Amino acid sequence: MKKPRGVLIAGNWKMNHGLSETNGFFDILSAQSKAALPKNAEGLLKSGALRALVIPTATSLQTARNRTEKNPFPLAIGAQNAHGEKSGAFTGEISGPMLQELNIRWVLIGHSERRQFFGETDSSVRKRCEGLLSQGFHVMLCVGETRAERERGETFKILERQLSGVFAEPEKGAATFLDGRLVLAYEPVWAIGTGLTATPEQAEEAHQMIRKWLWDHFGMDASGRTPILYGGSVTPQNIDSLLACANIDGGLVGGASLKPDSFLALLAAGAKALS
Ligand code: PEP
């Protein structure tokens, strides 16, 4: 296979799409998927070589999950955040068991908007990752530098700090779960929602650094099996050149995942990258 870890296309809906828009998205997705996806996509989606994930806001999770049952192709649903503890006095939070009741197996953790606007730190991100991974979730962990950090030449230093923060206690922490359930997303903050996509060279350089960091700390197998997605103004127009890079295993996509035709075009690009 051209991409040894397959391709994962994840749509982060952020604070968009309430119930009626979620239903509308799935109505159009079902109706258009046959025409929009290439012939080989169905087999790739069924085998899991190509994976589709939608990450709606909390109040749309159950509806989205129910709609996937009749979706013409396998599509997973993930939450945008969750607490590492199973229950307790954590107002405003959602726990793993609550997501399990909805049959949701994926959680996004450490998105830069959580770090920037809601005070998430390397340490809180680590606790969430550890708790959720130990409860059996697939966790997508986001890392990435700000524009000022890139301009100061600190990109690798920041990535190293964010990775070390999460894997601080490898024997009992996230490192135990480098079994394919932990997916990393490199999302340069300056590229998120700005229309400024990293060039494939910039993205691949950061992905190589992350993969080498995983190799140095946890060995070849863990490094080789961990998918690393790129996120930051990915569109159907620029995804091909990103997926052509050896260490880019998919996309974490915000704006361009909100419309079903655009989400299908991203999946079609994933199928093309695998052919
Ligand atoms: C994101 O939400 O993680 C993201 C990358 O957003 P956008 O694609 O809109 O830049």
mmCIF file of C-alpha atoms and ligand atoms in Angstrom:
data_model
loop_
_atom_site.group_PDB
_atom_site.id
_atom_site.type_symbol
_atom_site.label_atom_id
_atom_site.label_comp_id
_atom_site.label_asym_id
_atom_site.label_seq_id
_atom_site.Cartn_x
_atom_site.Cartn_y
_atom_site.Cartn_z
ATOM 1 C CA MET A 1 0.000 0.000 0.000
ATOM 2 C CA LYS A 2 1.185 3.493 -0.819
ATOM 3 C CA LYS A 3 0.384 4.815 2.660
ATOM 4 C CA PRO A 4 1.366 2.206 5.262
ATOM 5 C CA ARG A 5 -0.847 3.725 7.962
ATOM 6 C CA GLY A 6 -3.778 4.307 5.601
ATOM 7 C CA VAL A 7 -5.471 7.700 5.439
ATOM 8 C CA LEU A 8 -7.703 9.259 8.078
ATOM 9 C CA ILE A 9 -9.880 12.258 7.238
ATOM 10 C CA ALA A 10 -11.252 13.919 10.378
ATOM 11 C CA GLY A 11 -13.695 16.814 10.333
ATOM 12 C CA ASN A 12 -13.628 19.086 13.376
ATOM 13 C CA TRP A 13 -16.910 20.974 13.337
ATOM 14 C CA LYS A 14 -15.894 23.200 16.280
ATOM 15 C CA MET A 15 -18.918 25.195 17.615
ATOM 16 C CA ASN A 16 -20.945 24.722 14.413
ATOM 17 C CA HIS A 17 -23.822 22.483 13.286
ATOM 18 C CA GLY A 18 -26.570 22.029 15.863
ATOM 19 C CA LEU A 19 -29.170 19.307 15.456
ATOM 20 C CA SER A 20 -30.914 20.467 12.293
ATOM 21 C CA GLU A 21 -27.645 21.233 10.489
ATOM 22 C CA THR A 22 -26.231 17.884 11.587
ATOM 23 C CA ASN A 23 -29.259 16.109 10.158
ATOM 24 C CA GLY A 24 -28.970 18.188 6.981
ATOM 25 C CA PHE A 25 -25.267 17.256 6.648
ATOM 26 C CA PHE A 26 -26.015 13.540 6.865
ATOM 27 C CA ASP A 27 -28.998 13.781 4.482
ATOM 28 C CA ILE A 28 -26.754 15.270 1.794
ATOM 29 C CA LEU A 29 -23.792 13.026 2.629
ATOM 30 C CA SER A 30 -25.882 9.879 2.096
ATOM 31 C CA ALA A 31 -27.483 11.206 -1.048
ATOM 32 C CA GLN A 32 -24.226 12.331 -2.685
ATOM 33 C CA SER A 33 -21.641 9.802 -1.548
ATOM 34 C CA LYS A 34 -22.087 7.359 -4.420
ATOM 35 C CA ALA A 35 -21.587 10.026 -7.068
ATOM 36 C CA ALA A 36 -18.841 11.899 -5.212
ATOM 37 C CA LEU A 37 -16.565 9.050 -4.169
ATOM 38 C CA PRO A 38 -14.392 7.086 -6.602
ATOM 39 C CA LYS A 39 -15.217 3.411 -7.151
ATOM 40 C CA ASN A 40 -12.405 2.109 -4.959
ATOM 41 C CA ALA A 41 -13.462 4.259 -1.957
ATOM 42 C CA GLU A 42 -16.129 1.882 -0.704
ATOM 43 C CA GLY A 43 -13.655 -1.013 -0.374
ATOM 44 C CA LEU A 44 -11.044 1.232 1.225
ATOM 45 C CA LEU A 45 -13.572 2.585 3.735
ATOM 46 C CA LYS A 46 -14.869 -0.894 4.541
ATOM 47 C CA SER A 47 -11.366 -2.290 5.052
ATOM 48 C CA GLY A 48 -10.356 0.659 7.250
ATOM 49 C CA ALA A 49 -7.492 1.710 4.971
ATOM 50 C CA LEU A 50 -9.429 4.933 4.494
ATOM 51 C CA ARG A 51 -11.096 6.189 7.656
ATOM 52 C CA ALA A 52 -13.688 8.943 8.036
ATOM 53 C CA LEU A 53 -14.291 10.704 11.330
ATOM 54 C CA VAL A 54 -16.626 13.576 12.157
ATOM 55 C CA ILE A 55 -16.167 15.516 15.395
ATOM 56 C CA PRO A 56 -19.343 17.500 16.163
ATOM 57 C CA THR A 57 -20.128 19.761 19.063
ATOM 58 C CA ALA A 58 -21.379 17.979 22.215
ATOM 59 C CA THR A 59 -25.102 18.524 21.714
ATOM 60 C CA SER A 60 -24.960 17.026 18.208
ATOM 61 C CA LEU A 61 -23.021 13.907 19.177
ATOM 62 C CA GLN A 62 -25.952 11.597 19.699
ATOM 63 C CA THR A 63 -27.748 12.646 16.517
ATOM 64 C CA ALA A 64 -24.551 12.308 14.484
ATOM 65 C CA ARG A 65 -23.883 8.908 15.996
ATOM 66 C CA ASN A 66 -27.417 7.717 15.185
ATOM 67 C CA ARG A 67 -27.107 8.961 11.624
ATOM 68 C CA THR A 68 -23.928 6.950 11.015
ATOM 69 C CA GLU A 69 -25.931 3.730 11.411
ATOM 70 C CA LYS A 70 -27.586 4.256 8.048
ATOM 71 C CA ASN A 71 -24.676 6.032 6.385
ATOM 72 C CA PRO A 72 -23.638 4.318 3.133
ATOM 73 C CA PHE A 73 -20.021 4.003 4.348
ATOM 74 C CA PRO A 74 -18.389 3.537 7.765
ATOM 75 C CA LEU A 75 -17.977 6.847 9.544
ATOM 76 C CA ALA A 76 -16.832 7.289 13.149
ATOM 77 C CA ILE A 77 -17.948 10.071 15.455
ATOM 78 C CA GLY A 78 -15.654 11.738 17.977
ATOM 79 C CA ALA A 79 -15.999 14.302 20.752
ATOM 80 C CA GLN A 80 -14.097 17.599 20.710
ATOM 81 C CA ASN A 81 -12.847 17.169 24.268
ATOM 82 C CA ALA A 82 -13.455 15.028 27.362
ATOM 83 C CA HIS A 83 -12.193 14.824 30.935
ATOM 84 C CA GLY A 84 -9.766 12.138 32.034
ATOM 85 C CA GLU A 85 -11.701 11.372 35.240
ATOM 86 C CA LYS A 86 -14.753 9.145 34.968
ATOM 87 C CA SER A 87 -17.032 11.415 37.047
ATOM 88 C CA GLY A 88 -16.834 14.153 39.647
ATOM 89 C CA ALA A 89 -17.092 17.858 40.376
ATOM 90 C CA PHE A 90 -15.966 19.151 36.989
ATOM 91 C CA THR A 91 -18.696 21.534 35.849
ATOM 92 C CA GLY A 92 -19.036 21.818 32.107
ATOM 93 C CA GLU A 93 -17.060 18.688 31.346
ATOM 94 C CA ILE A 94 -17.990 15.397 29.663
ATOM 95 C CA SER A 95 -16.517 12.064 30.780
ATOM 96 C CA GLY A 96 -15.432 8.935 28.940
ATOM 97 C CA PRO A 97 -18.278 6.775 30.342
ATOM 98 C CA MET A 98 -20.792 9.390 29.124
ATOM 99 C CA LEU A 99 -19.347 9.114 25.623
ATOM 100 C CA GLN A 100 -19.297 5.328 25.842
ATOM 101 C CA GLU A 101 -23.041 5.412 26.533
ATOM 102 C CA LEU A 102 -23.411 7.155 23.188
ATOM 103 C CA ASN A 103 -21.155 4.549 21.591
ATOM 104 C CA ILE A 104 -18.493 7.150 20.859
ATOM 105 C CA ARG A 105 -14.923 5.899 20.766
ATOM 106 C CA TRP A 106 -12.902 8.909 19.569
ATOM 107 C CA VAL A 107 -11.882 12.084 21.401
ATOM 108 C CA LEU A 108 -9.900 15.084 20.215
ATOM 109 C CA ILE A 109 -7.536 16.390 22.893
ATOM 110 C CA GLY A 110 -5.330 19.482 23.147
ATOM 111 C CA HIS A 111 -6.711 21.372 20.155
ATOM 112 C CA SER A 112 -4.970 24.741 20.000
ATOM 113 C CA GLU A 113 -8.307 26.514 20.550
ATOM 114 C CA ARG A 114 -8.616 24.646 23.859
ATOM 115 C CA ARG A 115 -5.052 25.632 24.756
ATOM 116 C CA GLN A 116 -5.398 29.253 23.560
ATOM 117 C CA PHE A 117 -8.877 30.184 24.786
ATOM 118 C CA PHE A 118 -9.670 27.739 27.600
ATOM 119 C CA GLY A 119 -6.410 27.481 29.489
ATOM 120 C CA GLU A 120 -5.485 23.900 28.603
ATOM 121 C CA THR A 121 -1.860 23.140 29.449
ATOM 122 C CA ASP A 122 0.544 20.322 28.594
ATOM 123 C CA SER A 123 -0.270 18.865 31.996
ATOM 124 C CA SER A 124 -4.085 18.991 31.640
ATOM 125 C CA VAL A 125 -3.748 17.582 28.127
ATOM 126 C CA ARG A 126 -1.645 14.714 29.496
ATOM 127 C CA LYS A 127 -4.208 13.867 32.184
ATOM 128 C CA ARG A 128 -7.040 13.837 29.647
ATOM 129 C CA CYS A 129 -5.032 11.640 27.249
ATOM 130 C CA GLU A 130 -4.009 9.170 29.936
ATOM 131 C CA GLY A 131 -7.512 8.859 31.414
ATOM 132 C CA LEU A 132 -9.237 8.428 28.066
ATOM 133 C CA LEU A 133 -6.653 6.066 26.566
ATOM 134 C CA SER A 134 -6.862 3.861 29.642
ATOM 135 C CA GLN A 135 -10.653 3.747 29.163
ATOM 136 C CA GLY A 136 -10.153 2.401 25.647
ATOM 137 C CA PHE A 137 -10.707 5.530 23.557
ATOM 138 C CA HIS A 138 -8.978 6.488 20.363
ATOM 139 C CA VAL A 139 -7.375 9.840 21.156
ATOM 140 C CA MET A 140 -6.345 12.427 18.604
ATOM 141 C CA LEU A 141 -3.747 14.642 20.246
ATOM 142 C CA CYS A 142 -3.046 18.049 18.683
ATOM 143 C CA VAL A 143 0.320 19.784 18.782
ATOM 144 C CA GLY A 144 1.634 22.808 16.927
ATOM 145 C CA GLU A 145 3.477 26.101 17.165
ATOM 146 C CA THR A 146 2.180 29.674 16.956
ATOM 147 C CA ARG A 147 3.287 32.066 14.255
ATOM 148 C CA ALA A 148 5.597 33.928 16.669
ATOM 149 C CA GLU A 149 7.206 30.640 17.732
ATOM 150 C CA ARG A 150 7.814 29.658 14.096
ATOM 151 C CA GLU A 151 9.264 33.085 13.315
ATOM 152 C CA ARG A 152 11.649 32.725 16.263
ATOM 153 C CA GLY A 153 12.769 29.354 14.829
ATOM 154 C CA GLU A 154 11.260 27.494 17.804
ATOM 155 C CA THR A 155 8.912 25.085 15.984
ATOM 156 C CA PHE A 156 10.784 21.890 16.928
ATOM 157 C CA LYS A 157 11.383 23.104 20.480
ATOM 158 C CA ILE A 158 7.631 23.691 20.979
ATOM 159 C CA LEU A 159 6.685 20.331 19.455
ATOM 160 C CA GLU A 160 9.247 18.625 21.670
ATOM 161 C CA ARG A 161 7.837 20.388 24.748
ATOM 162 C CA GLN A 162 4.252 19.463 23.894
ATOM 163 C CA LEU A 163 5.167 15.828 23.212
ATOM 164 C CA SER A 164 7.321 15.510 26.335
ATOM 165 C CA GLY A 165 4.480 17.051 28.347
ATOM 166 C CA VAL A 166 2.069 14.317 27.299
ATOM 167 C CA PHE A 167 4.555 11.456 27.526
ATOM 168 C CA ALA A 168 6.065 12.694 30.785
ATOM 169 C CA GLU A 169 5.572 9.392 32.601
ATOM 170 C CA PRO A 170 5.943 6.845 29.805
ATOM 171 C CA GLU A 171 5.594 3.768 32.008
ATOM 172 C CA LYS A 172 2.073 4.633 33.143
ATOM 173 C CA GLY A 173 1.105 7.211 30.607
ATOM 174 C CA ALA A 174 0.191 7.644 26.997
ATOM 175 C CA ALA A 175 3.239 5.752 25.754
ATOM 176 C CA THR A 176 1.614 2.509 26.796
ATOM 177 C CA PHE A 177 -1.005 3.181 24.171
ATOM 178 C CA LEU A 178 1.123 3.699 21.110
ATOM 179 C CA ASP A 179 -0.859 0.841 19.589
ATOM 180 C CA GLY A 180 -2.567 2.821 16.862
ATOM 181 C CA ARG A 181 -5.216 4.258 19.221
ATOM 182 C CA LEU A 182 -3.199 7.408 19.730
ATOM 183 C CA VAL A 183 -3.229 9.604 16.641
ATOM 184 C CA LEU A 184 -1.200 12.795 16.515
ATOM 185 C CA ALA A 185 -2.303 15.897 14.652
ATOM 186 C CA TYR A 186 0.299 18.485 13.739
ATOM 187 C CA GLU A 187 -1.611 21.751 13.538
ATOM 188 C CA PRO A 188 0.460 24.905 13.216
ATOM 189 C CA VAL A 189 -1.667 27.486 15.038
ATOM 190 C CA TRP A 190 -0.954 30.108 12.368
ATOM 191 C CA ALA A 191 -2.564 27.865 9.742
ATOM 192 C CA ILE A 192 -5.809 27.082 11.591
ATOM 193 C CA GLY A 193 -8.802 28.901 10.134
ATOM 194 C CA THR A 194 -6.546 31.464 8.452
ATOM 195 C CA GLY A 195 -6.375 30.140 4.896
ATOM 196 C CA LEU A 196 -2.585 29.973 5.342
ATOM 197 C CA THR A 197 -1.826 26.283 4.810
ATOM 198 C CA ALA A 198 1.660 25.058 5.665
ATOM 199 C CA THR A 199 3.496 24.076 2.501
ATOM 200 C CA PRO A 200 3.851 20.309 2.065
ATOM 201 C CA GLU A 201 7.580 20.796 2.794
ATOM 202 C CA GLN A 202 6.897 22.657 6.064
ATOM 203 C CA ALA A 203 4.324 20.081 7.130
ATOM 204 C CA GLU A 204 6.453 17.068 6.172
ATOM 205 C CA GLU A 205 9.451 18.500 8.024
ATOM 206 C CA ALA A 206 7.410 18.789 11.229
ATOM 207 C CA HIS A 207 5.878 15.324 10.740
ATOM 208 C CA GLN A 208 9.347 13.815 10.256
ATOM 209 C CA MET A 209 10.502 15.470 13.467
ATOM 210 C CA ILE A 210 7.485 14.069 15.374
ATOM 211 C CA ARG A 211 8.023 10.577 13.950
ATOM 212 C CA LYS A 212 11.710 10.672 14.847
ATOM 213 C CA TRP A 213 10.815 11.847 18.361
ATOM 214 C CA LEU A 214 8.476 8.860 18.729
ATOM 215 C CA TRP A 215 11.190 6.533 17.397
ATOM 216 C CA ASP A 216 13.837 7.925 19.761
ATOM 217 C CA HIS A 217 11.545 7.600 22.787
ATOM 218 C CA PHE A 218 9.434 4.525 22.060
ATOM 219 C CA GLY A 219 11.106 2.637 19.229
ATOM 220 C CA MET A 220 10.576 1.871 15.599
ATOM 221 C CA ASP A 221 7.286 -0.047 15.893
ATOM 222 C CA ALA A 222 5.413 2.579 17.897
ATOM 223 C CA SER A 223 6.757 5.318 15.651
ATOM 224 C CA GLY A 224 5.884 3.420 12.487
ATOM 225 C CA ARG A 225 2.308 2.644 13.455
ATOM 226 C CA THR A 226 1.267 6.030 14.858
ATOM 227 C CA PRO A 227 -0.721 8.077 12.321
ATOM 228 C CA ILE A 228 0.221 11.754 12.157
ATOM 229 C CA LEU A 229 -2.389 14.015 10.560
ATOM 230 C CA TYR A 230 -1.841 17.529 9.285
ATOM 231 C CA GLY A 231 -4.344 20.262 10.169
ATOM 232 C CA GLY A 232 -4.511 23.925 9.214
ATOM 233 C CA SER A 233 -6.642 25.262 6.342
ATOM 234 C CA VAL A 234 -6.768 21.919 4.529
ATOM 235 C CA THR A 235 -9.156 22.031 1.559
ATOM 236 C CA PRO A 236 -10.062 19.710 -1.316
ATOM 237 C CA GLN A 237 -7.759 21.921 -3.418
ATOM 238 C CA ASN A 238 -4.593 21.499 -1.360
ATOM 239 C CA ILE A 239 -4.984 18.069 0.237
ATOM 240 C CA ASP A 240 -3.417 16.048 -2.605
ATOM 241 C CA SER A 241 0.013 17.609 -2.209
ATOM 242 C CA LEU A 242 -0.129 17.132 1.575
ATOM 243 C CA LEU A 243 -1.161 13.467 1.307
ATOM 244 C CA ALA A 244 1.660 12.917 -1.188
ATOM 245 C CA CYS A 245 4.134 13.384 1.708
ATOM 246 C CA ALA A 246 5.415 10.141 3.242
ATOM 247 C CA ASN A 247 4.719 11.102 6.852
ATOM 248 C CA ILE A 248 1.316 12.755 6.427
ATOM 249 C CA ASP A 249 -1.344 10.151 7.163
ATOM 250 C CA GLY A 250 -4.441 12.276 6.756
ATOM 251 C CA GLY A 251 -6.015 15.588 7.621
ATOM 252 C CA LEU A 252 -7.722 17.187 10.601
ATOM 253 C CA VAL A 253 -10.002 19.634 8.853
ATOM 254 C CA GLY A 254 -12.148 22.422 10.289
ATOM 255 C CA GLY A 255 -13.880 24.778 7.828
ATOM 256 C CA ALA A 256 -13.714 22.471 4.803
ATOM 257 C CA SER A 257 -15.363 19.609 6.707
ATOM 258 C CA LEU A 258 -18.603 21.491 7.381
ATOM 259 C CA LYS A 259 -20.146 20.987 3.956
ATOM 260 C CA PRO A 260 -20.872 17.405 2.870
ATOM 261 C CA ASP A 261 -19.643 17.943 -0.710
ATOM 262 C CA SER A 262 -16.322 19.265 0.524
ATOM 263 C CA PHE A 263 -15.985 16.478 3.130
ATOM 264 C CA LEU A 264 -16.667 13.917 0.381
ATOM 265 C CA ALA A 265 -14.039 15.585 -1.828
ATOM 266 C CA LEU A 266 -11.505 15.210 0.999
ATOM 267 C CA LEU A 267 -12.389 11.516 1.308
ATOM 268 C CA ALA A 268 -12.067 11.119 -2.454
ATOM 269 C CA ALA A 269 -8.569 12.602 -2.197
ATOM 270 C CA GLY A 270 -7.786 10.085 0.555
ATOM 271 C CA ALA A 271 -8.906 7.228 -1.724
ATOM 272 C CA LYS A 272 -6.746 8.637 -4.538
ATOM 273 C CA ALA A 273 -3.697 8.809 -2.278
ATOM 274 C CA LEU A 274 -4.172 5.120 -1.477
ATOM 275 C CA SER A 275 -4.506 3.962 -5.094
HETATM 276 C C1 PEP B 1 -9.064 22.604 12.998
HETATM 277 O O1 PEP B 1 -10.160 22.919 13.424
HETATM 278 O O2 PEP B 1 -8.380 21.788 13.621
HETATM 279 C C2 PEP B 1 -8.594 23.192 11.744
HETATM 280 C C3 PEP B 1 -7.459 22.804 11.256
HETATM 281 O O3 PEP B 1 -9.392 24.154 11.182
HETATM 282 P P1 PEP B 1 -9.267 24.716 9.663
HETATM 283 O O4 PEP B 1 -9.214 23.518 8.754
HETATM 284 O O5 PEP B 1 -10.508 25.515 9.472
HETATM 285 O O6 PEP B 1 -8.013 25.509 9.574
#
